[in-house]
Amino acid sequence: MKVVQEAESIKIENFFEGDDTLQLILEQHLQGPFLEYAKRELSVFGELCANAIDERAKHTDREGEPRLIRYDKFGEEVSDVWVNEGYKKTVQETYDTGIVGYVHKEIPELGHKGNYTYSFAQGYLLSHAEPGFYCPVTLSMATAYLLDHYADEQVKNLFLGKVCSTGEVPLYEGATFLTERQGGSDVGANVVKAVKDGDQYRLYGEKYFASNAGMAGVAMVLARIEGAQEGSRGLTLFAVPWRQEDGKLNGLRIRRLKDKLGVRAVPSGEVEFHGALAYTIGDPSKGLYYMMEALNLSRICNAVASIGIMRRALLESIAYATRRNAFGKPLTDYPMVQDTLGKMAARLHVEVATVFDFIQLYERVTEGTASERETILNRLFIALIKKETAEQAIHFAHEAIEMHGGNGFIEDFVTPRLLRDAQVLTVWEGTANILGLELIRLVNKFEAHKLFIEEMRNRLVVVNDCEMKKALSGELNKLSTDLQAFAGYDNDLQTFESKGLMERMAHLYESVIALEWAKKHGGKFDKLAEIYMEDTWSLRKVGDDMKTVAYFELII
């Protein structure tokens, strides 16, 4: 990593430089001028995130979080959200990179569109510094996806260009409003209603947890048209502008902003609809289907934010342990510290590689070139790795705090914010329980467990024979047997067993990725695979942890 020694600390100067895993991912999946463009721009953005954006994030978290301005000086309802000037600068600088826009329009320098691989690489760097702001970016990505894929030309012309702005037109950030007080994750219980008004609709009701409230130029909202059937099948997707053409509120009101544990950069509020003008998106009977497609994109962003927090936690841990002396020598001279950092490095590498592995499958799904089998695996991989990375983000933040000792608990350091911001990632876009239900649905409806085992066997065949492959083959056989039994359980038993199986499936998928990287790149990636495998599958015997110590200088 690129660092500078300051008087009182070691400062990380660039989040992109020194990230060998990410750079090899880019070299594998981007070509020619696009690769060179991406590396140059990511280096610039990595430096920006490590410096100005990180400083602004600290200010927003501690002193400058969003505030609701309910009324103006004349007593008129404005439901405006105040954000500090630094946050506004981060908004402008980040969207101008094309993190949202270049997925849907040409990069001028290249003459063709970017892709999700590049966008998620940007999001990964941003999440080192400000995972809270990556939430509005995620919502804007989801909004752009829905508009681009399902809206008619009239609605696209109204909103898509602004949501994809890179500075040439006024920016419309996006939002997706699903949650209602009586339903939560049970979206089928939603009661916000849509009343016909000429060619469009007017919305009435409330959304209870609406992120990016007051900042979004347009929100994607699920509502039930009068007379539509009950349950999730009766929901329609609407595009709802926050303001009318004259600048006045579009029949919207923010009741209050949520006082959240973390990710304080994003204003999350309770939003009321009082006849808000709304434009139908696509087939009125497919609203939930459309939103679930956007949810899959948001779950990938959630995983990207998680690995960003994980790497920041590791970088801060290495920087602190390098500087800090205890009992006459640096912390990094102690085998127990080397072991902790080595295991973190191994798991981070494998999870970053795994996230960008299934992103390649997601690229094919969004392009419309994926087979039915690939589409099912895409949904399964997203659910597995969203859950795993979110849980690991919390674990990494905890390890970073412990590495810092008492300082890790002090707000002068970034570690408390990492933990607070990481915690929400297990909740956003589906808790572990909701993701467990996704596994059950995919197994019962599509026999996804069979596709998963087949995919893992096929990928494992090409890996060089080694002790790690033999061990993983044994775990694959056990998992295959258990998944087959799981498919025959009744619903209650499936619900009980789903989360444990998801963890084993995620670890097996990640292990296959680790061995593939070891075969292809060797060197430190071979060592990282070995550490990951032994730590994950409890293959070590007493004394084996010293392997991590022996590899320490190679892998850190």
Coordinates of C-alpha atoms in Angstrom, one line a residue:
M1 CA 0.0 0.0 0.0
K2 CA 1.1 3.6 -0.6
V3 CA 1.6 5.4 2.7
V4 CA 3.4 8.4 4.1
Q5 CA 4.9 8.7 7.6
E6 CA 3.5 11.7 9.4
A7 CA 4.4 13.1 12.8
E8 CA 1.8 11.1 14.7
S9 CA 0.6 8.4 12.3
I10 CA 1.0 6.5 9.1
K11 CA -1.4 7.8 6.4
I12 CA -2.6 5.7 3.5
E13 CA -2.2 7.9 0.4
N14 CA -4.0 5.8 -2.3
F15 CA -6.5 3.0 -1.9
F16 CA -5.9 1.7 -5.5
E17 CA -2.1 1.5 -5.5
G18 CA -0.8 -1.7 -4.0
D19 CA -4.1 -3.6 -4.4
D20 CA -2.7 -6.5 -6.5
T21 CA -5.9 -8.5 -6.4
L22 CA -8.0 -5.7 -7.9
Q23 CA -5.4 -4.8 -10.5
L24 CA -5.2 -8.5 -11.7
I25 CA -9.0 -8.6 -11.9
L26 CA -9.0 -5.5 -14.1
E27 CA -6.3 -7.0 -16.3
Q28 CA -8.3 -10.2 -16.7
H29 CA -11.6 -8.6 -17.5
L30 CA -10.8 -5.3 -19.3
Q31 CA -8.9 -5.0 -22.4
G32 CA -6.8 -2.5 -24.4
P33 CA -7.6 1.2 -24.0
F34 CA -10.4 0.5 -21.5
L35 CA -7.9 -1.2 -19.2
E36 CA -5.5 1.6 -19.4
Y37 CA -8.3 4.2 -18.9
A38 CA -9.6 2.2 -15.9
K39 CA -6.2 1.9 -14.2
R40 CA -5.5 5.6 -14.7
E41 CA -8.9 6.8 -13.5
L42 CA -9.0 4.4 -10.5
S43 CA -5.6 5.6 -9.4
V44 CA -6.8 9.2 -9.4
F45 CA -10.0 8.2 -7.6
G46 CA -8.2 6.0 -5.2
E47 CA -6.1 9.0 -4.1
L48 CA -9.1 11.2 -3.9
C49 CA -10.9 8.6 -1.7
A50 CA -7.9 8.2 0.6
N51 CA -7.6 11.9 1.2
A52 CA -10.4 14.5 0.5
I53 CA -13.3 12.1 0.5
D54 CA -12.1 10.4 3.6
E55 CA -11.7 13.7 5.4
R56 CA -15.2 14.8 4.4
A57 CA -16.6 11.4 5.5
K58 CA -15.2 11.9 9.0
H59 CA -16.7 15.4 9.2
T60 CA -20.1 14.2 8.0
D61 CA -20.1 11.3 10.4
R62 CA -19.2 13.3 13.4
E63 CA -20.6 16.8 12.9
G64 CA -22.1 17.4 9.5
E65 CA -24.7 14.7 9.1
P66 CA -27.9 15.5 7.1
R67 CA -30.6 17.5 8.8
L68 CA -34.3 17.8 7.9
I69 CA -35.6 21.3 7.2
R70 CA -39.4 20.9 7.4
Y71 CA -40.4 24.5 6.8
D72 CA -39.0 27.6 5.2
K73 CA -38.9 31.1 6.8
F74 CA -42.4 31.8 5.6
G75 CA -43.8 28.7 7.2
E76 CA -44.2 26.9 3.9
E77 CA -43.7 23.1 3.9
V78 CA -40.4 22.4 2.0
S79 CA -39.2 19.0 3.4
D80 CA -35.7 19.9 2.4
V81 CA -32.6 18.0 3.6
W82 CA -29.5 20.0 4.5
V83 CA -26.1 18.4 3.8
N84 CA -22.7 20.0 4.4
E85 CA -20.7 21.5 1.6
G86 CA -18.0 18.8 1.8
Y87 CA -20.7 16.1 1.2
K88 CA -21.9 18.1 -1.8
K89 CA -18.4 18.1 -3.2
T90 CA -18.1 14.3 -2.7
V91 CA -21.4 13.9 -4.6
Q92 CA -20.2 16.0 -7.5
E93 CA -16.7 14.4 -7.7
T94 CA -18.0 10.8 -7.5
Y95 CA -20.9 11.0 -10.0
D96 CA -18.6 12.9 -12.4
T97 CA -16.4 9.8 -12.6
G98 CA -19.2 8.0 -14.3
I99 CA -19.7 5.5 -11.5
V100 CA -23.4 5.4 -12.5
G101 CA -23.5 7.0 -15.9
Y102 CA -20.9 5.1 -17.8
V103 CA -22.7 1.8 -17.3
H104 CA -25.4 3.3 -19.5
K105 CA -23.7 5.7 -21.9
E106 CA -20.4 6.1 -23.7
I107 CA -17.2 7.1 -22.1
P108 CA -16.2 10.1 -24.3
E109 CA -12.5 9.2 -24.4
L110 CA -13.2 5.6 -25.4
G111 CA -16.3 5.9 -27.6
H112 CA -18.1 3.0 -25.9
K113 CA -19.9 2.3 -22.6
G114 CA -18.2 1.2 -19.5
N115 CA -19.4 -1.8 -17.6
Y116 CA -20.3 -3.0 -14.1
T117 CA -16.8 -4.4 -13.4
Y118 CA -15.4 -0.9 -13.7
S119 CA -18.3 0.7 -11.8
F120 CA -18.0 -1.8 -8.9
A121 CA -14.2 -1.2 -8.8
Q122 CA -15.0 2.5 -8.2
G123 CA -17.6 1.6 -5.6
Y124 CA -15.0 -0.7 -3.8
L125 CA -12.5 2.2 -3.6
L126 CA -15.2 4.7 -2.5
S127 CA -16.3 2.3 0.3
H128 CA -12.9 2.3 1.8
A129 CA -13.7 5.9 2.8
E130 CA -17.5 6.5 2.7
P131 CA -19.7 3.3 2.5
G132 CA -22.5 5.6 3.7
F133 CA -22.4 7.6 0.5
Y134 CA -22.1 4.5 -1.6
C135 CA -25.7 3.8 -0.6
P136 CA -27.1 6.8 -2.6
V137 CA -24.8 5.7 -5.5
T138 CA -26.2 2.2 -5.2
L139 CA -29.8 3.6 -5.3
S140 CA -28.9 5.8 -8.3
M141 CA -27.4 2.7 -10.0
A142 CA -30.7 0.7 -9.3
T143 CA -32.8 3.7 -10.6
A144 CA -30.7 3.9 -13.8
Y145 CA -31.0 0.1 -14.3
L146 CA -34.8 0.2 -13.9
L147 CA -35.2 3.2 -16.2
D148 CA -32.9 1.8 -18.9
H149 CA -34.3 -1.7 -18.9
Y150 CA -38.1 -1.2 -18.3
A151 CA -39.3 2.4 -18.8
D152 CA -40.9 3.6 -22.0
E153 CA -39.2 6.3 -24.1
Q154 CA -41.2 9.1 -22.5
V155 CA -40.1 8.3 -19.0
K156 CA -36.5 7.5 -20.1
N157 CA -36.3 10.9 -21.7
L158 CA -37.6 12.6 -18.5
F159 CA -35.2 11.0 -16.1
L160 CA -32.4 8.7 -17.4
G161 CA -30.1 11.3 -18.7
K162 CA -30.1 13.2 -15.4
V163 CA -29.6 10.1 -13.3
C164 CA -26.6 9.2 -15.5
S165 CA -25.2 12.7 -15.5
T166 CA -21.4 13.1 -15.3
G167 CA -21.6 16.9 -15.1
E168 CA -23.0 17.9 -18.4
V169 CA -26.6 18.2 -17.2
P170 CA -28.1 18.7 -13.7
L171 CA -27.8 15.5 -11.6
Y172 CA -30.8 13.5 -10.4
E173 CA -29.7 11.1 -7.7
G174 CA -32.0 8.0 -7.5
A175 CA -33.8 6.2 -4.7
T176 CA -35.8 3.0 -4.3
F177 CA -38.7 3.2 -1.8
L178 CA -40.0 -0.3 -0.8
T179 CA -40.4 -0.5 2.9
E180 CA -43.6 0.2 4.7
R181 CA -44.3 0.2 8.4
Q182 CA -46.7 -2.8 8.4
G183 CA -44.7 -4.9 6.0
G184 CA -40.9 -4.5 6.3
S185 CA -39.4 -7.3 4.2
D186 CA -43.0 -8.5 3.5
V187 CA -43.4 -6.3 0.5
G188 CA -46.6 -8.0 -0.4
A189 CA -48.3 -6.3 2.6
N190 CA -47.6 -2.8 1.1
V191 CA -50.6 -0.5 1.0
V192 CA -49.4 2.7 -0.7
K193 CA -52.1 3.3 -3.4
A194 CA -52.0 4.7 -6.9
V195 CA -55.0 6.6 -8.2
K196 CA -55.5 7.2 -11.9
D197 CA -55.1 10.9 -13.0
G198 CA -55.3 11.3 -16.7
D199 CA -52.4 9.4 -18.3
Q200 CA -50.5 9.2 -15.1
Y201 CA -51.2 8.3 -11.4
R202 CA -51.2 10.0 -8.0
L203 CA -49.7 8.2 -5.0
Y204 CA -51.1 8.2 -1.4
G205 CA -49.6 6.6 1.7
E206 CA -46.2 6.4 3.3
K207 CA -42.8 4.6 3.1
Y208 CA -41.2 3.9 6.4
F209 CA -37.5 3.6 5.5
A210 CA -36.7 5.6 2.5
S211 CA -32.9 6.2 2.0
N212 CA -31.7 9.2 0.1
A213 CA -34.9 11.0 1.0
G214 CA -34.8 14.7 0.0
M215 CA -31.6 14.2 -2.1
A216 CA -33.1 12.1 -4.9
G217 CA -34.3 13.8 -8.0
V218 CA -36.5 10.7 -8.8
A219 CA -37.5 7.7 -6.8
M220 CA -38.6 4.2 -7.9
V221 CA -41.7 3.4 -5.8
L222 CA -43.9 0.3 -5.5
A223 CA -47.6 1.1 -5.1
R224 CA -50.9 -0.7 -5.6
I225 CA -53.2 0.6 -8.3
E226 CA -56.8 0.9 -7.1
G227 CA -58.6 -2.4 -7.7
A228 CA -55.3 -4.4 -8.1
Q229 CA -55.1 -7.8 -6.4
E230 CA -53.7 -8.2 -2.9
G231 CA -50.2 -9.4 -2.2
S232 CA -47.0 -8.8 -4.1
R233 CA -48.5 -9.6 -7.6
G234 CA -50.7 -6.5 -7.3
L235 CA -47.8 -4.0 -7.0
T236 CA -46.8 -1.6 -9.8
L237 CA -43.5 0.2 -10.2
F238 CA -43.6 4.0 -10.5
A239 CA -41.0 6.7 -11.2
V240 CA -41.8 9.6 -8.8
P241 CA -39.9 13.0 -9.3
W242 CA -39.2 14.7 -6.0
R243 CA -40.2 18.1 -7.3
Q244 CA -42.5 19.5 -10.0
E245 CA -41.2 21.4 -13.0
D246 CA -41.7 24.7 -11.0
G247 CA -39.4 23.5 -8.2
K248 CA -42.2 22.8 -5.7
L249 CA -42.5 19.5 -3.9
N250 CA -44.4 16.9 -5.8
G251 CA -46.9 16.0 -3.2
L252 CA -44.2 14.6 -0.9
R253 CA -43.4 15.2 2.7
I254 CA -40.6 13.9 4.9
R255 CA -42.0 13.2 8.4
R256 CA -38.6 12.7 10.0
L257 CA -35.1 11.5 9.3
K258 CA -33.9 8.3 11.0
D259 CA -31.2 8.6 13.7
K260 CA -29.0 5.7 12.6
L261 CA -26.2 3.8 14.2
G262 CA -23.9 4.3 11.2
V263 CA -23.8 5.3 7.5
R264 CA -24.8 8.7 8.7
A265 CA -24.0 10.3 5.3
V266 CA -27.2 9.0 3.8
P267 CA -30.4 10.7 4.9
S268 CA -33.0 7.9 5.6
G269 CA -36.5 9.0 6.4
E270 CA -40.2 8.4 6.6
V271 CA -41.8 9.8 3.4
E272 CA -45.5 10.6 2.9
F273 CA -47.2 10.7 -0.4
H274 CA -50.0 13.2 -0.7
G275 CA -51.1 12.9 -4.4
A276 CA -47.5 12.7 -5.8
L277 CA -47.4 12.5 -9.6
A278 CA -46.1 9.1 -10.7
Y279 CA -45.1 7.6 -14.0
T280 CA -45.7 3.8 -14.6
I281 CA -42.6 1.8 -15.3
G282 CA -43.1 -1.2 -17.7
D283 CA -45.9 -3.7 -17.2
P284 CA -48.1 -2.7 -14.3
S285 CA -48.4 -6.4 -13.2
K286 CA -44.6 -6.8 -12.9
G287 CA -43.6 -4.1 -10.4
L288 CA -42.2 -6.5 -7.8
Y289 CA -40.3 -8.4 -10.5
Y290 CA -38.6 -5.3 -11.7
M291 CA -37.8 -4.2 -8.2
M292 CA -36.3 -7.6 -7.4
E293 CA -34.0 -7.2 -10.4
A294 CA -32.8 -3.9 -9.0
L295 CA -32.5 -5.6 -5.6
N296 CA -30.0 -8.0 -7.0
L297 CA -27.9 -5.1 -8.2
S298 CA -28.1 -3.5 -4.8
R299 CA -27.0 -6.7 -3.1
I300 CA -23.9 -6.8 -5.3
C301 CA -23.3 -3.1 -4.2
N302 CA -23.7 -4.3 -0.6
A303 CA -21.0 -6.9 -1.1
V304 CA -18.8 -4.3 -2.8
A305 CA -19.2 -2.0 0.2
S306 CA -18.4 -4.9 2.5
I307 CA -15.1 -5.7 0.9
G308 CA -14.2 -2.0 0.8
I309 CA -14.7 -1.8 4.6
M310 CA -12.7 -5.1 4.9
R311 CA -9.7 -3.7 3.0
R312 CA -9.8 -0.4 4.9
A313 CA -9.8 -2.4 8.2
L314 CA -6.8 -4.4 7.1
L315 CA -4.9 -1.4 5.8
E316 CA -5.5 0.5 9.0
S317 CA -4.4 -2.6 11.0
I318 CA -1.2 -3.0 9.1
A319 CA -0.4 0.8 9.3
Y320 CA -1.0 0.9 13.1
A321 CA 0.8 -2.4 13.9
T322 CA 3.8 -1.2 11.8
R323 CA 4.0 2.0 13.8
R324 CA 3.1 0.8 17.2
N325 CA 5.8 -0.5 19.5
A326 CA 5.1 -2.8 22.5
F327 CA 7.7 -4.3 24.8
G328 CA 10.5 -2.9 22.8
K329 CA 9.6 -3.9 19.2
P330 CA 6.9 -3.2 16.6
L331 CA 3.6 -5.2 16.8
T332 CA 4.3 -6.7 13.4
D333 CA 7.3 -8.5 14.9
Y334 CA 5.0 -10.6 17.1
P335 CA 3.8 -14.0 15.6
M336 CA 0.3 -13.6 16.9
V337 CA -0.1 -10.2 15.2
Q338 CA 1.4 -11.6 12.0
D339 CA -1.1 -14.5 12.1
T340 CA -4.0 -12.2 12.5
L341 CA -2.9 -9.9 9.7
G342 CA -2.1 -12.8 7.5
K343 CA -5.5 -14.5 7.9
M344 CA -7.2 -11.1 7.2
A345 CA -5.1 -10.7 4.1
A346 CA -6.0 -14.2 2.8
R347 CA -9.7 -13.8 3.4
L348 CA -9.8 -10.3 1.9
H349 CA -8.1 -11.5 -1.2
V350 CA -10.4 -14.5 -1.7
E351 CA -13.6 -12.5 -1.1
V352 CA -12.6 -9.7 -3.4
A353 CA -11.7 -12.2 -6.1
T354 CA -15.0 -14.0 -5.5
V355 CA -17.2 -10.9 -5.7
F356 CA -15.6 -9.9 -9.0
D357 CA -15.9 -13.5 -10.2
F358 CA -19.7 -13.5 -10.0
I359 CA -19.9 -9.9 -11.3
Q360 CA -18.7 -11.4 -14.6
L361 CA -21.8 -13.6 -14.6
Y362 CA -23.9 -10.6 -13.7
E363 CA -22.5 -8.7 -16.7
R364 CA -23.9 -11.5 -18.9
V365 CA -27.3 -11.5 -17.2
T366 CA -27.7 -7.7 -17.6
E367 CA -26.6 -7.9 -21.2
G368 CA -29.2 -10.5 -21.9
T369 CA -26.7 -13.2 -23.0
A370 CA -26.9 -15.5 -20.0
S371 CA -28.5 -18.9 -20.2
E372 CA -31.3 -19.9 -17.8
R373 CA -28.7 -21.9 -15.8
E374 CA -26.4 -18.9 -15.5
T375 CA -29.3 -16.7 -14.4
I376 CA -30.2 -19.0 -11.6
L377 CA -26.6 -19.3 -10.5
N378 CA -26.3 -15.5 -10.6
R379 CA -29.1 -15.1 -8.1
L380 CA -27.7 -17.8 -5.9
F381 CA -24.1 -16.4 -5.9
I382 CA -25.4 -12.9 -5.1
A383 CA -27.4 -14.2 -2.1
L384 CA -24.5 -16.3 -0.8
I385 CA -21.8 -13.7 -1.1
K386 CA -23.9 -10.7 0.1
K387 CA -24.5 -12.6 3.3
E388 CA -20.9 -13.7 3.7
T389 CA -19.2 -10.4 2.9
A390 CA -21.5 -8.4 5.2
E391 CA -20.7 -10.7 8.1
Q392 CA -17.0 -10.6 7.3
A393 CA -17.0 -6.7 7.2
I394 CA -18.2 -6.7 10.8
H395 CA -15.5 -9.3 11.7
F396 CA -12.7 -7.2 10.0
A397 CA -13.8 -4.0 11.7
H398 CA -13.7 -5.9 15.1
E399 CA -10.2 -7.2 14.3
A400 CA -9.0 -3.7 13.4
I401 CA -10.3 -2.3 16.7
E402 CA -8.6 -5.1 18.6
M403 CA -5.3 -4.4 16.7
H404 CA -5.5 -0.8 17.8
G405 CA -6.2 -1.7 21.4
G406 CA -7.9 1.1 23.3
N407 CA -7.2 3.5 20.5
G408 CA -9.5 1.4 18.3
F409 CA -12.4 2.5 20.4
I410 CA -11.6 6.2 20.1
E411 CA -13.4 8.3 17.5
D412 CA -10.1 10.0 16.5
F413 CA -9.4 6.8 14.6
V414 CA -11.5 5.4 11.7
T415 CA -12.1 2.1 13.3
P416 CA -15.3 2.9 15.3
R417 CA -16.9 4.3 12.1
L418 CA -15.9 1.1 10.2
L419 CA -17.7 -1.0 12.7
R420 CA -20.8 1.2 12.8
D421 CA -21.0 1.4 9.0
A422 CA -20.4 -2.3 8.6
Q423 CA -23.2 -3.3 10.8
V424 CA -26.0 -2.1 8.5
L425 CA -24.7 -4.2 5.6
T426 CA -26.1 -7.4 7.3
V427 CA -29.5 -5.7 7.2
W428 CA -29.7 -3.7 3.9
E429 CA -31.0 -5.5 0.9
G430 CA -32.0 -8.5 2.9
T431 CA -31.0 -10.0 6.3
A432 CA -29.5 -13.4 6.6
N433 CA -33.0 -14.8 7.3
I434 CA -34.4 -13.2 4.1
L435 CA -31.4 -14.5 2.1
G436 CA -32.0 -18.0 3.6
L437 CA -35.5 -17.8 2.1
E438 CA -34.0 -16.9 -1.2
L439 CA -31.9 -20.1 -1.0
I440 CA -35.1 -22.2 -0.3
R441 CA -36.9 -20.6 -3.2
L442 CA -34.0 -21.3 -5.6
V443 CA -33.6 -24.9 -4.5
N444 CA -37.4 -25.7 -4.5
K445 CA -38.2 -24.0 -7.7
F446 CA -35.1 -24.3 -9.8
E447 CA -33.0 -27.1 -8.2
A448 CA -30.3 -24.5 -7.7
H449 CA -28.3 -26.8 -5.4
K450 CA -27.7 -29.2 -8.2
L451 CA -26.5 -26.4 -10.5
F452 CA -24.2 -25.2 -7.7
I453 CA -22.6 -28.6 -7.1
E454 CA -22.2 -29.2 -10.8
E455 CA -20.5 -25.8 -11.3
M456 CA -18.1 -26.3 -8.4
R457 CA -17.2 -29.8 -9.6
N458 CA -16.5 -28.5 -13.1
R459 CA -14.3 -25.7 -11.9
L460 CA -12.4 -27.9 -9.4
V461 CA -11.5 -30.4 -12.2
V462 CA -9.1 -27.9 -13.8
V463 CA -7.3 -27.1 -10.6
N464 CA -3.9 -28.7 -10.1
D465 CA -3.9 -31.8 -7.8
C466 CA -2.8 -30.8 -4.4
E467 CA -3.6 -31.5 -0.7
M468 CA -5.9 -28.5 -0.7
K469 CA -7.9 -29.8 -3.7
K470 CA -8.3 -33.2 -2.1
A471 CA -9.6 -31.6 1.1
L472 CA -12.0 -29.4 -0.8
S473 CA -13.3 -32.4 -2.9
G474 CA -14.2 -34.1 0.4
E475 CA -16.1 -31.0 1.6
L476 CA -17.8 -30.8 -1.8
N477 CA -19.0 -34.4 -1.5
K478 CA -20.4 -33.7 2.1
L479 CA -22.1 -30.6 1.0
S480 CA -23.7 -32.3 -2.0
T481 CA -25.2 -34.9 0.2
D482 CA -26.5 -32.4 2.7
L483 CA -28.0 -30.2 0.0
Q484 CA -29.8 -33.1 -1.6
A485 CA -31.3 -33.9 1.8
F486 CA -32.2 -30.2 2.3
A487 CA -34.2 -30.2 -0.9
G488 CA -36.4 -32.9 0.6
Y489 CA -37.1 -31.2 3.9
D490 CA -40.4 -29.6 4.9
N491 CA -40.5 -25.8 4.9
D492 CA -39.8 -25.4 8.7
L493 CA -36.7 -27.6 8.6
Q494 CA -35.5 -25.9 5.4
T495 CA -35.9 -22.5 7.1
F496 CA -33.9 -23.8 10.1
E497 CA -31.0 -25.2 8.1
S498 CA -30.8 -22.6 5.3
K499 CA -28.3 -20.1 6.9
G500 CA -25.8 -22.8 7.9
L501 CA -25.8 -24.3 4.4
M502 CA -25.4 -20.8 2.9
E503 CA -22.2 -20.3 4.9
R504 CA -20.8 -23.7 3.8
M505 CA -21.7 -23.0 0.1
A506 CA -20.1 -19.5 0.2
H507 CA -16.9 -21.0 1.7
L508 CA -16.8 -23.7 -0.9
Y509 CA -17.3 -21.2 -3.7
E510 CA -14.6 -19.0 -2.3
S511 CA -12.2 -21.9 -1.9
V512 CA -12.6 -22.8 -5.5
I513 CA -11.7 -19.2 -6.4
A514 CA -8.7 -19.4 -4.1
L515 CA -7.4 -22.5 -5.8
E516 CA -8.0 -21.1 -9.3
W517 CA -6.0 -18.0 -8.4
A518 CA -3.2 -20.1 -6.9
K519 CA -3.0 -22.1 -10.1
K520 CA -3.1 -19.1 -12.4
H521 CA -0.9 -16.6 -10.5
G522 CA 1.2 -18.7 -8.0
G523 CA 3.5 -16.8 -5.7
K524 CA 1.8 -15.1 -2.8
F525 CA -1.6 -16.1 -4.1
D526 CA -0.7 -19.7 -3.6
K527 CA 0.2 -18.9 0.0
L528 CA -3.0 -16.9 0.5
A529 CA -5.1 -19.8 -0.8
E530 CA -3.3 -22.1 1.7
I531 CA -4.0 -19.8 4.6
Y532 CA -7.6 -19.3 3.6
M533 CA -8.3 -23.0 3.1
E534 CA -6.7 -24.2 6.4
D535 CA -8.4 -21.4 8.4
T536 CA -11.8 -21.9 6.8
W537 CA -12.0 -25.6 6.9
S538 CA -10.2 -26.1 10.2
L539 CA -7.5 -28.1 8.5
R540 CA -4.7 -26.9 10.8
K541 CA -3.1 -28.9 13.5
V542 CA -1.4 -27.4 16.5
G543 CA 1.6 -25.4 15.3
D544 CA 0.4 -25.0 11.8
D545 CA -0.5 -21.3 12.4
M546 CA 3.2 -20.7 12.1
K547 CA 2.8 -21.1 8.3
T548 CA 1.0 -17.7 8.3
V549 CA 4.0 -16.2 10.1
A550 CA 6.4 -17.8 7.7
Y551 CA 4.4 -16.3 4.8
F552 CA 3.9 -12.9 6.4
E553 CA 6.4 -10.8 4.6
L554 CA 5.3 -12.3 1.2
I555 CA 1.6 -11.7 1.6
I556 CA 1.4 -8.3 3.4

